[in-house]
Structures are given as structure tokens and as C-alpha cells.
PDB file of C-alpha atoms in Angstrom:
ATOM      1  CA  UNK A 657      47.173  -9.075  16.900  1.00  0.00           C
ATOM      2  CA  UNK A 658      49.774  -6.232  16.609  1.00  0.00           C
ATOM      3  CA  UNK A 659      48.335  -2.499  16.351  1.00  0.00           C
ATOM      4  CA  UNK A 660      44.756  -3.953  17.622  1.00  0.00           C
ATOM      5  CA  UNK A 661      43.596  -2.675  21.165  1.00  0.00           C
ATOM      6  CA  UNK A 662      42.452  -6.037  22.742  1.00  0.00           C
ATOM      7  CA  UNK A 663      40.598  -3.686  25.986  1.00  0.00           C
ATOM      8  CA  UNK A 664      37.432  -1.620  25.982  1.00  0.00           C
ATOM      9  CA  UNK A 665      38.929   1.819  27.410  1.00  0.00           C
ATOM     10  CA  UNK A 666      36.193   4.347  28.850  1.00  0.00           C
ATOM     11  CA  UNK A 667      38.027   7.296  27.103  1.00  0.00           C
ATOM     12  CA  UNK A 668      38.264   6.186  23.558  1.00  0.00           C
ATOM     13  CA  UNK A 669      35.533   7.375  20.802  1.00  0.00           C
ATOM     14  CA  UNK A 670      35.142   3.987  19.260  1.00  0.00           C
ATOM     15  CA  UNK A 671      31.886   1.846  19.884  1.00  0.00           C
ATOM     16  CA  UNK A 672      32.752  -1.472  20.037  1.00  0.00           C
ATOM     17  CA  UNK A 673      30.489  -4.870  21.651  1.00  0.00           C
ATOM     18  CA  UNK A 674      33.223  -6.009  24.015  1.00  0.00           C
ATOM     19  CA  UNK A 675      33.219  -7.600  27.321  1.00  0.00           C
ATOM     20  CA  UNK A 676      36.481  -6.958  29.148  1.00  0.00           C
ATOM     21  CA  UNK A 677      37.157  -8.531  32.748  1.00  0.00           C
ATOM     22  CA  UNK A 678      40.755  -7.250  32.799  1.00  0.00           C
ATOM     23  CA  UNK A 679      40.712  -3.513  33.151  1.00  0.00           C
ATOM     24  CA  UNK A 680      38.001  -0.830  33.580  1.00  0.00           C
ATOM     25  CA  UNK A 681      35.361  -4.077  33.175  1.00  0.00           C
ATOM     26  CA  UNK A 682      32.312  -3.103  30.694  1.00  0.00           C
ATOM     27  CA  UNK A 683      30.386  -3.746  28.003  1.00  0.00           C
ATOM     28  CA  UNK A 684      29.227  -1.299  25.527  1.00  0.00           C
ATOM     29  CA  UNK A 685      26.651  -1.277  22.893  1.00  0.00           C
ATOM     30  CA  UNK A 686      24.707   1.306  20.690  1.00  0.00           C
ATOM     31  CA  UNK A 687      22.026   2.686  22.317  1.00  0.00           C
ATOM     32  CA  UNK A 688      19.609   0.975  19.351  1.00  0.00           C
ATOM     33  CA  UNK A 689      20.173  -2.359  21.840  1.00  0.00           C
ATOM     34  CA  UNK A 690      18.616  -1.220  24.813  1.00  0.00           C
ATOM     35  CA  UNK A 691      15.598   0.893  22.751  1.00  0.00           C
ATOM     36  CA  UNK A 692      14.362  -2.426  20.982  1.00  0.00           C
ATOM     37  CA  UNK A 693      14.427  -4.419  24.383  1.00  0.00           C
ATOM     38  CA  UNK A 694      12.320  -2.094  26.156  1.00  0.00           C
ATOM     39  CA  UNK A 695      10.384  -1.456  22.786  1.00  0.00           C
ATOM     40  CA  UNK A 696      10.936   1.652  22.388  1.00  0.00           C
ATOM     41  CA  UNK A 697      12.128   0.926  18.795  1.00  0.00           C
ATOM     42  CA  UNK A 698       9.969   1.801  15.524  1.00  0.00           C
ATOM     43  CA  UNK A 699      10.501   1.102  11.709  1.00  0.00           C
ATOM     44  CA  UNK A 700       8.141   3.157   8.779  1.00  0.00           C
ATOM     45  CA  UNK A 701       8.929   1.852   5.196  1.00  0.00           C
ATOM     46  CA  UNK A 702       7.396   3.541   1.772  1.00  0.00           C
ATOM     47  CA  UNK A 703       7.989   2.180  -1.827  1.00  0.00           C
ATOM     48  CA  UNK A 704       6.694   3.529  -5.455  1.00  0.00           C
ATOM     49  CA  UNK A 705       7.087   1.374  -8.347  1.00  0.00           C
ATOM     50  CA  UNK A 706       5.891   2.729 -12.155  1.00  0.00           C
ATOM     51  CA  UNK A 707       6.317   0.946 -15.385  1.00  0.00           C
ATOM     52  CA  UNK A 708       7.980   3.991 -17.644  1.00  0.00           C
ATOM     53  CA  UNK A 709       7.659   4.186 -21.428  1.00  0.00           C
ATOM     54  CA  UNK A 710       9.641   4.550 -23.807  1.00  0.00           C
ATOM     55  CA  UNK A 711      11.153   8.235 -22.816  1.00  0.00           C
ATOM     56  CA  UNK A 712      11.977   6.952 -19.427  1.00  0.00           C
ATOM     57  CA  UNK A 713      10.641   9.160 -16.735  1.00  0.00           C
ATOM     58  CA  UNK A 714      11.436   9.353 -12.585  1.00  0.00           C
ATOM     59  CA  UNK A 715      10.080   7.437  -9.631  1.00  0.00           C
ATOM     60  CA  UNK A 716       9.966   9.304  -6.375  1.00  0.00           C
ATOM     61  CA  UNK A 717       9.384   8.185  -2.606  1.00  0.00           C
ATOM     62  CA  UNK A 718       9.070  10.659   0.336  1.00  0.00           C
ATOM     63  CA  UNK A 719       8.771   9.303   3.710  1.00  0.00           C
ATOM     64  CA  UNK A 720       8.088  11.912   6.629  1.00  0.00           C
ATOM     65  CA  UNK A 721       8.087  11.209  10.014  1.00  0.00           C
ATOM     66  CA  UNK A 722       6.974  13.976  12.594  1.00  0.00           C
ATOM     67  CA  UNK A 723       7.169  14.340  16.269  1.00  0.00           C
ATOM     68  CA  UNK A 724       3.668  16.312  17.332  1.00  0.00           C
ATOM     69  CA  UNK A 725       4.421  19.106  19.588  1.00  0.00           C
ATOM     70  CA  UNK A 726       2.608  17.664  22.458  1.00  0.00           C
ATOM     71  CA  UNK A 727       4.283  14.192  22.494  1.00  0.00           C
ATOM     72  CA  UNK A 728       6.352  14.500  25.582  1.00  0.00           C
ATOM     73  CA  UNK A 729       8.957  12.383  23.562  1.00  0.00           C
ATOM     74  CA  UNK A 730      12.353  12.987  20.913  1.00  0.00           C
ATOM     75  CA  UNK A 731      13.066  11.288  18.057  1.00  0.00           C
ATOM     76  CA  UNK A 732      16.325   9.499  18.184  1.00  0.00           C
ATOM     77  CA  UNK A 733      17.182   8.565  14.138  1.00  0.00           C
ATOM     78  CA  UNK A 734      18.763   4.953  14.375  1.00  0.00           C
ATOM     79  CA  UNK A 735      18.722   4.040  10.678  1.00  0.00           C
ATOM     80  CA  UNK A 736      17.625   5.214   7.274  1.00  0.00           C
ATOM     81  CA  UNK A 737      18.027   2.649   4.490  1.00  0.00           C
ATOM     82  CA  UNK A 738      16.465   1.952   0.944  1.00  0.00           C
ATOM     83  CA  UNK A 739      17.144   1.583  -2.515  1.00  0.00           C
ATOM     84  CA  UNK A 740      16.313   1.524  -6.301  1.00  0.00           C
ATOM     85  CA  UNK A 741      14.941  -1.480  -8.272  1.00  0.00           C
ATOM     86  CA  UNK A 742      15.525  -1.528 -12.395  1.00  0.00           C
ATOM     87  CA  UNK A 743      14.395  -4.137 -14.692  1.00  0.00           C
ATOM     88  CA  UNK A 744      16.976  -3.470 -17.301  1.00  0.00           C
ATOM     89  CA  UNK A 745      20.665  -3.445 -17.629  1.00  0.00           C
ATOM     90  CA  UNK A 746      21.120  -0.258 -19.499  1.00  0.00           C
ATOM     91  CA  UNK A 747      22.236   1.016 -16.268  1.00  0.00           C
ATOM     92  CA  UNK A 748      24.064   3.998 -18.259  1.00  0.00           C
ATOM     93  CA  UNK A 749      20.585   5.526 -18.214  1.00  0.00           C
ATOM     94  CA  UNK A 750      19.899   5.901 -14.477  1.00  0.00           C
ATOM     95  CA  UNK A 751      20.760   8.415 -11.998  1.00  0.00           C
ATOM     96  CA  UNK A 752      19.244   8.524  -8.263  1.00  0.00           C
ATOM     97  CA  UNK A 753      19.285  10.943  -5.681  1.00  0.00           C
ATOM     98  CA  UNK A 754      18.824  10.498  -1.753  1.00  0.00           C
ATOM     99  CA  UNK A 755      17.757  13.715   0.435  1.00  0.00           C
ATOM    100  CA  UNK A 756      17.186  14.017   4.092  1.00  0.00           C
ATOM    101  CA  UNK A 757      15.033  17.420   4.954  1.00  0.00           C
ATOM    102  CA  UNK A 758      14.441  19.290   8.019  1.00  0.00           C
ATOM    103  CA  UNK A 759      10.398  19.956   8.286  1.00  0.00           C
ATOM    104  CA  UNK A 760       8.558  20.795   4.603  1.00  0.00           C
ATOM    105  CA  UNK A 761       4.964  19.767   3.398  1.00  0.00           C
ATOM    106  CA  UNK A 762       3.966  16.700   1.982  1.00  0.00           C
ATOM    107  CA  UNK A 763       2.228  16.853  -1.281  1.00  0.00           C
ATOM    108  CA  UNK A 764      -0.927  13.955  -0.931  1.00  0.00           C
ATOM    109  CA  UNK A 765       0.602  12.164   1.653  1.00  0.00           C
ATOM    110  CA  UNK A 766      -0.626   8.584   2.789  1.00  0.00           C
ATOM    111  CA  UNK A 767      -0.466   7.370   6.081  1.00  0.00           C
ATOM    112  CA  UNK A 768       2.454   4.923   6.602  1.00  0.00           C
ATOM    113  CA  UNK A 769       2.585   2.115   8.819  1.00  0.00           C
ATOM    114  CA  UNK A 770       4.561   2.231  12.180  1.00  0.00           C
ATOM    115  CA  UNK A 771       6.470  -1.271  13.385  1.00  0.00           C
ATOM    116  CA  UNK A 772       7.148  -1.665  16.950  1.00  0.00           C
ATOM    117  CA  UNK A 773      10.865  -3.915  16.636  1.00  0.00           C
ATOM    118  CA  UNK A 774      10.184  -5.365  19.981  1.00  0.00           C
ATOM    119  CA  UNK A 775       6.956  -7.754  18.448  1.00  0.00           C
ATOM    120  CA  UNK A 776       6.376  -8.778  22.103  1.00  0.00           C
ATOM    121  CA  UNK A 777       6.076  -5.075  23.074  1.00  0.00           C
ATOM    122  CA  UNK A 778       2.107  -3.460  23.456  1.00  0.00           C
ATOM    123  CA  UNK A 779       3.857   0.303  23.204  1.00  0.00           C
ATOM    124  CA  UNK A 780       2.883   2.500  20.133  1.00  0.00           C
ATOM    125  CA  UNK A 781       4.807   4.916  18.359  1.00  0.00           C
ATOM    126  CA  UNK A 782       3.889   8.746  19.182  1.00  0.00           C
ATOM    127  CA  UNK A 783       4.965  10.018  15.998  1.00  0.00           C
ATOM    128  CA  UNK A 784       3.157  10.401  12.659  1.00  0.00           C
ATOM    129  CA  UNK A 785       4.656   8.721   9.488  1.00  0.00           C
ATOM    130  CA  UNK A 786       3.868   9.331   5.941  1.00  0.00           C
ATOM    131  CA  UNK A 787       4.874   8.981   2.406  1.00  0.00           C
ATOM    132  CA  UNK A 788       3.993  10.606  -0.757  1.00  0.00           C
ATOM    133  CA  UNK A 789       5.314   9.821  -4.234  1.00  0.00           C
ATOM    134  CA  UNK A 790       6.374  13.560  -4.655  1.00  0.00           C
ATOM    135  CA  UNK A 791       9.520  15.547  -2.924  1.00  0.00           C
ATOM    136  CA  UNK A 792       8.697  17.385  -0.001  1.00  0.00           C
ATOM    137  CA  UNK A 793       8.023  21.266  -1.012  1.00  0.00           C
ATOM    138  CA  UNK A 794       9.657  23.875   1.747  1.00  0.00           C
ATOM    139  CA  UNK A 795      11.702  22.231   4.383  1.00  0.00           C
ATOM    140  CA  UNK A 796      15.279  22.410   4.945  1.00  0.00           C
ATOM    141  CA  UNK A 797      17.728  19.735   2.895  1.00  0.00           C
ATOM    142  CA  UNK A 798      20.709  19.080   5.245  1.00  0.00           C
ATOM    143  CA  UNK A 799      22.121  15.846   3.318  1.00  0.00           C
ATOM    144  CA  UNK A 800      22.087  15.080  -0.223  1.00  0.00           C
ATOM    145  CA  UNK A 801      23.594  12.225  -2.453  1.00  0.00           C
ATOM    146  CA  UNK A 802      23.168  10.506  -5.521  1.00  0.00           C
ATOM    147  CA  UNK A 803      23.305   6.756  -5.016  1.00  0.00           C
ATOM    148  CA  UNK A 804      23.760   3.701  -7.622  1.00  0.00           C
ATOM    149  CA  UNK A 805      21.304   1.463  -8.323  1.00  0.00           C
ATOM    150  CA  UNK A 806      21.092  -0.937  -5.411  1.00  0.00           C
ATOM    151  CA  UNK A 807      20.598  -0.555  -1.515  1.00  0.00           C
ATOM    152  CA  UNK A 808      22.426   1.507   0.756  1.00  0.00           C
ATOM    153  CA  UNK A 809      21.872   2.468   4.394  1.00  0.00           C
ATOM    154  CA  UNK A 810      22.815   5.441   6.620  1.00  0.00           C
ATOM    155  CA  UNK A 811      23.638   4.683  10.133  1.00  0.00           C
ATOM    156  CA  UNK A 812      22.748   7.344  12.382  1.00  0.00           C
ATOM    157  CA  UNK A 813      23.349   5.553  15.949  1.00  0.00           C
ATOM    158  CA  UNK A 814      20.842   8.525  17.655  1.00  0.00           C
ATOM    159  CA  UNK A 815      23.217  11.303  15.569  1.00  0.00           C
ATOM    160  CA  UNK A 816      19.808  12.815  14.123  1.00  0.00           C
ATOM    161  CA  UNK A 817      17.528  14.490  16.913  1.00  0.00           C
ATOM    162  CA  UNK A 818      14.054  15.565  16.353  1.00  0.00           C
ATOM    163  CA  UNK A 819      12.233  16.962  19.067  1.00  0.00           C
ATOM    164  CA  UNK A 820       8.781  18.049  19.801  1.00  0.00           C
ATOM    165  CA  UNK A 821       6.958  19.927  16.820  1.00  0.00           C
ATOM    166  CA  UNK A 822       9.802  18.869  14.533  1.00  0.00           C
ATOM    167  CA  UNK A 823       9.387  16.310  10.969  1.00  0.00           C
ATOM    168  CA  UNK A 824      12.350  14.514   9.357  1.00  0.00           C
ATOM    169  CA  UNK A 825      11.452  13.228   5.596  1.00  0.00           C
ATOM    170  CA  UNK A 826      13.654  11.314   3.059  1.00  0.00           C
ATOM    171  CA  UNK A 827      13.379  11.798  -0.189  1.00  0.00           C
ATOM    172  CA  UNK A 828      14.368   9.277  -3.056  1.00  0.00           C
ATOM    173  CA  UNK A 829      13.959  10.027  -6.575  1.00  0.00           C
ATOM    174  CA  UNK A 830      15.409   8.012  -9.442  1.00  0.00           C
ATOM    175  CA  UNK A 831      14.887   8.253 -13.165  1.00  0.00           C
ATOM    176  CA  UNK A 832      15.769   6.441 -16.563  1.00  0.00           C
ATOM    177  CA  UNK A 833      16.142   7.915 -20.142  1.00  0.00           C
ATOM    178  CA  UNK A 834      14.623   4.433 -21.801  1.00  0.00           C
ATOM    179  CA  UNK A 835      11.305   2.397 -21.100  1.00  0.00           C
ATOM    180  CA  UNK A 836      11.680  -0.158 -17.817  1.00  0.00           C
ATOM    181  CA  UNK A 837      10.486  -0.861 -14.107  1.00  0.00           C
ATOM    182  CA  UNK A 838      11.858   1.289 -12.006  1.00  0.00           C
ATOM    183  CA  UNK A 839      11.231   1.679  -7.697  1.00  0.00           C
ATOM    184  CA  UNK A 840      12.359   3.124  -4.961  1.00  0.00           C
ATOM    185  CA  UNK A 841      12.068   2.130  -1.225  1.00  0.00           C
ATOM    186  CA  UNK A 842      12.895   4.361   2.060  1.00  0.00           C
ATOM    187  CA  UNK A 843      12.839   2.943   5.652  1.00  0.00           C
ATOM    188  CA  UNK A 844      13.602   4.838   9.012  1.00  0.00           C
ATOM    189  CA  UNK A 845      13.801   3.130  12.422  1.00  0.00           C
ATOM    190  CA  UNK A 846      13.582   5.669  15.425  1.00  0.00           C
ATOM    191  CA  UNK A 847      13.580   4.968  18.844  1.00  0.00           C
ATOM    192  CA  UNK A 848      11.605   7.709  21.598  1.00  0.00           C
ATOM    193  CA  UNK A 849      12.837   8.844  24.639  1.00  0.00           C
TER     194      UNK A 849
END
């Protein structure tokens, strides 16, 4: 295997799931792996789906997740995935954009439901989740994209911290110019610590 590292070195920057016996013995693994074991580990998903005329129109899904500000716990952002769903292949008349906001206000937002990854697990999430089919107002957006129509995920690995009295939301909105089915579908998985 000639430019490959075949050893799990303490001092280099890459993650890897490697067992090595030889030198500095060790195995490493995202943090995610420990989090779901001692179920720790949480998943909120939100979808909006609207039949759209013959002018098109947009689809949004906003899915907020806050950490009260007596919890005692942060918010460690493992994974934030979720797509768009078209029923026609005019394709040329679809555009999507992805957002990921600091805080902001929900406009009617509706509970979500909080999954436990650990199903064996009793422990319950301490944060609040929940989606609206409008963009957050106020807030602060710190990533922006437009995305294709299709899935795509965004590993975070922890990278994302929200502490006490903080809120993360994700905003998806997509739109077409000509009459179809159009969705859009957000997940997060968190762990607390």
C-alpha cells in the first residue's frame, strides 16, 4: 500500500477506526460511538410536503432545537441531514437552499419528536425541538448553501456547540416555477454532555 500510513499515530489530525497492536496501541472512534452506547444520543426529523399549481411556489421546513438555560447539559451537533422530493423531471425549474442559524423565533412552531438512538436506553432528551413550515425570523445565519434536488448530509462530529440558553435551527426551502409535489425533510442528531 505505498503512500498509505498502515499505524494509528496519537499526533496526526485524521480520525480513523483502527486497532493497532504495533506501536502507540489504540483505537479511535468519533465521539458519536460512545454517546449512542451510553444513550446519550438524540435524532429530531421535520418534513413539509405541498402539491403546487401551476405557477410553482416554495416548500419550507425549519427545525429548531434549543438547549433551556437551566439544563445543566451542551449540545454536541453530530449530524444534520435532509433533502428535497419532486414529482417531475423538469428539474431546470428548481432551486433549494439549506441554512443553519444561531438562535431566531419560530413562526407557529409544532412540537417535534425527540429519538433516543440507544432504543434500549430510558434517558430523555433535555432539549426542546420544533419545526415550523416558515424560516426562522431574527437569529444569526452562519452557513448557507443551495443544494440539488436529492439528499445530502453535513457531518459535524461535535464541531457545532450549543450551550445552555442557546437554539440551533435549519432551515430548508425549495421552490419550482411549474405545478408538481414538492418536500423537504431536515434531521439533526445531538448528543448531551
Amino acid at each position: 500500500m505505498p503512500n498509505h500510513s498502515v499505524f494509528n499515530p496519537h499526533n496526526q489530525p485524521v480520525f480513523t477506526l483502527i486497532t493497532n497492536a504495533y506501536s502507540s496501541p489504540g483505537t479511535v472512534a468519533p465521539p458519536e460511538t460512545s454517546a449512542g452506547s451510553n444513550g446519550s444520543m438524540y435524532i429530531s426529523t421535520a418534513s413539509n410536503s405541498s402539491s403546487l399549481g401551476l405557477l410553482g411556489g416554495s416548500v419550507t421546513i425549519t427545525l429548531q432545537i434549543s438547549n433551556p438555560g437551566s439544563s445543566g447539559k451542551t449540545l454536541y451537533v453530530s449530524r444534520i441531514a435532509g433533502g428535497t422530493g419532486i414529482s417531475l423531471n423538469l428539474l431546470s425549474s428548481f432551486s433549494a437552499n439549506f441554512t443553519l442559524i444561531k438562535g431566531g423565533t419560530l413562526t407557529s412552531p409544532t412540537s417535534a419528536s425527540k429519538l433516543n438512538t440507544n432504543f434500549s436506553s430510558a434517558n430523555v432528551s433535555v432539549m426542546t425541538a420544533n419545526s415550523s413550515t416558515s424560516a426562522v425570523s431574527g437569529g444569526t445565519a452562519f452557513f448557507a448553501l443551495p443544494v440539488n434536488a436529492g439528499q445530502f448530509a453535513l457531518e459535524q462530529t461535535g464541531s457545532i456547540v450549543v450551550p445552555a440558553g442557546q437554539s440551533i435551527a435549519a432551515t430548508l426551502s425549495a421552490s419550482l416555477s411549474v405545478a408538481g409535489v414538492l418536500s423537504t425533510t431536515l434531521n439533526i442528531a445531538w448528543w448531551e454532555a
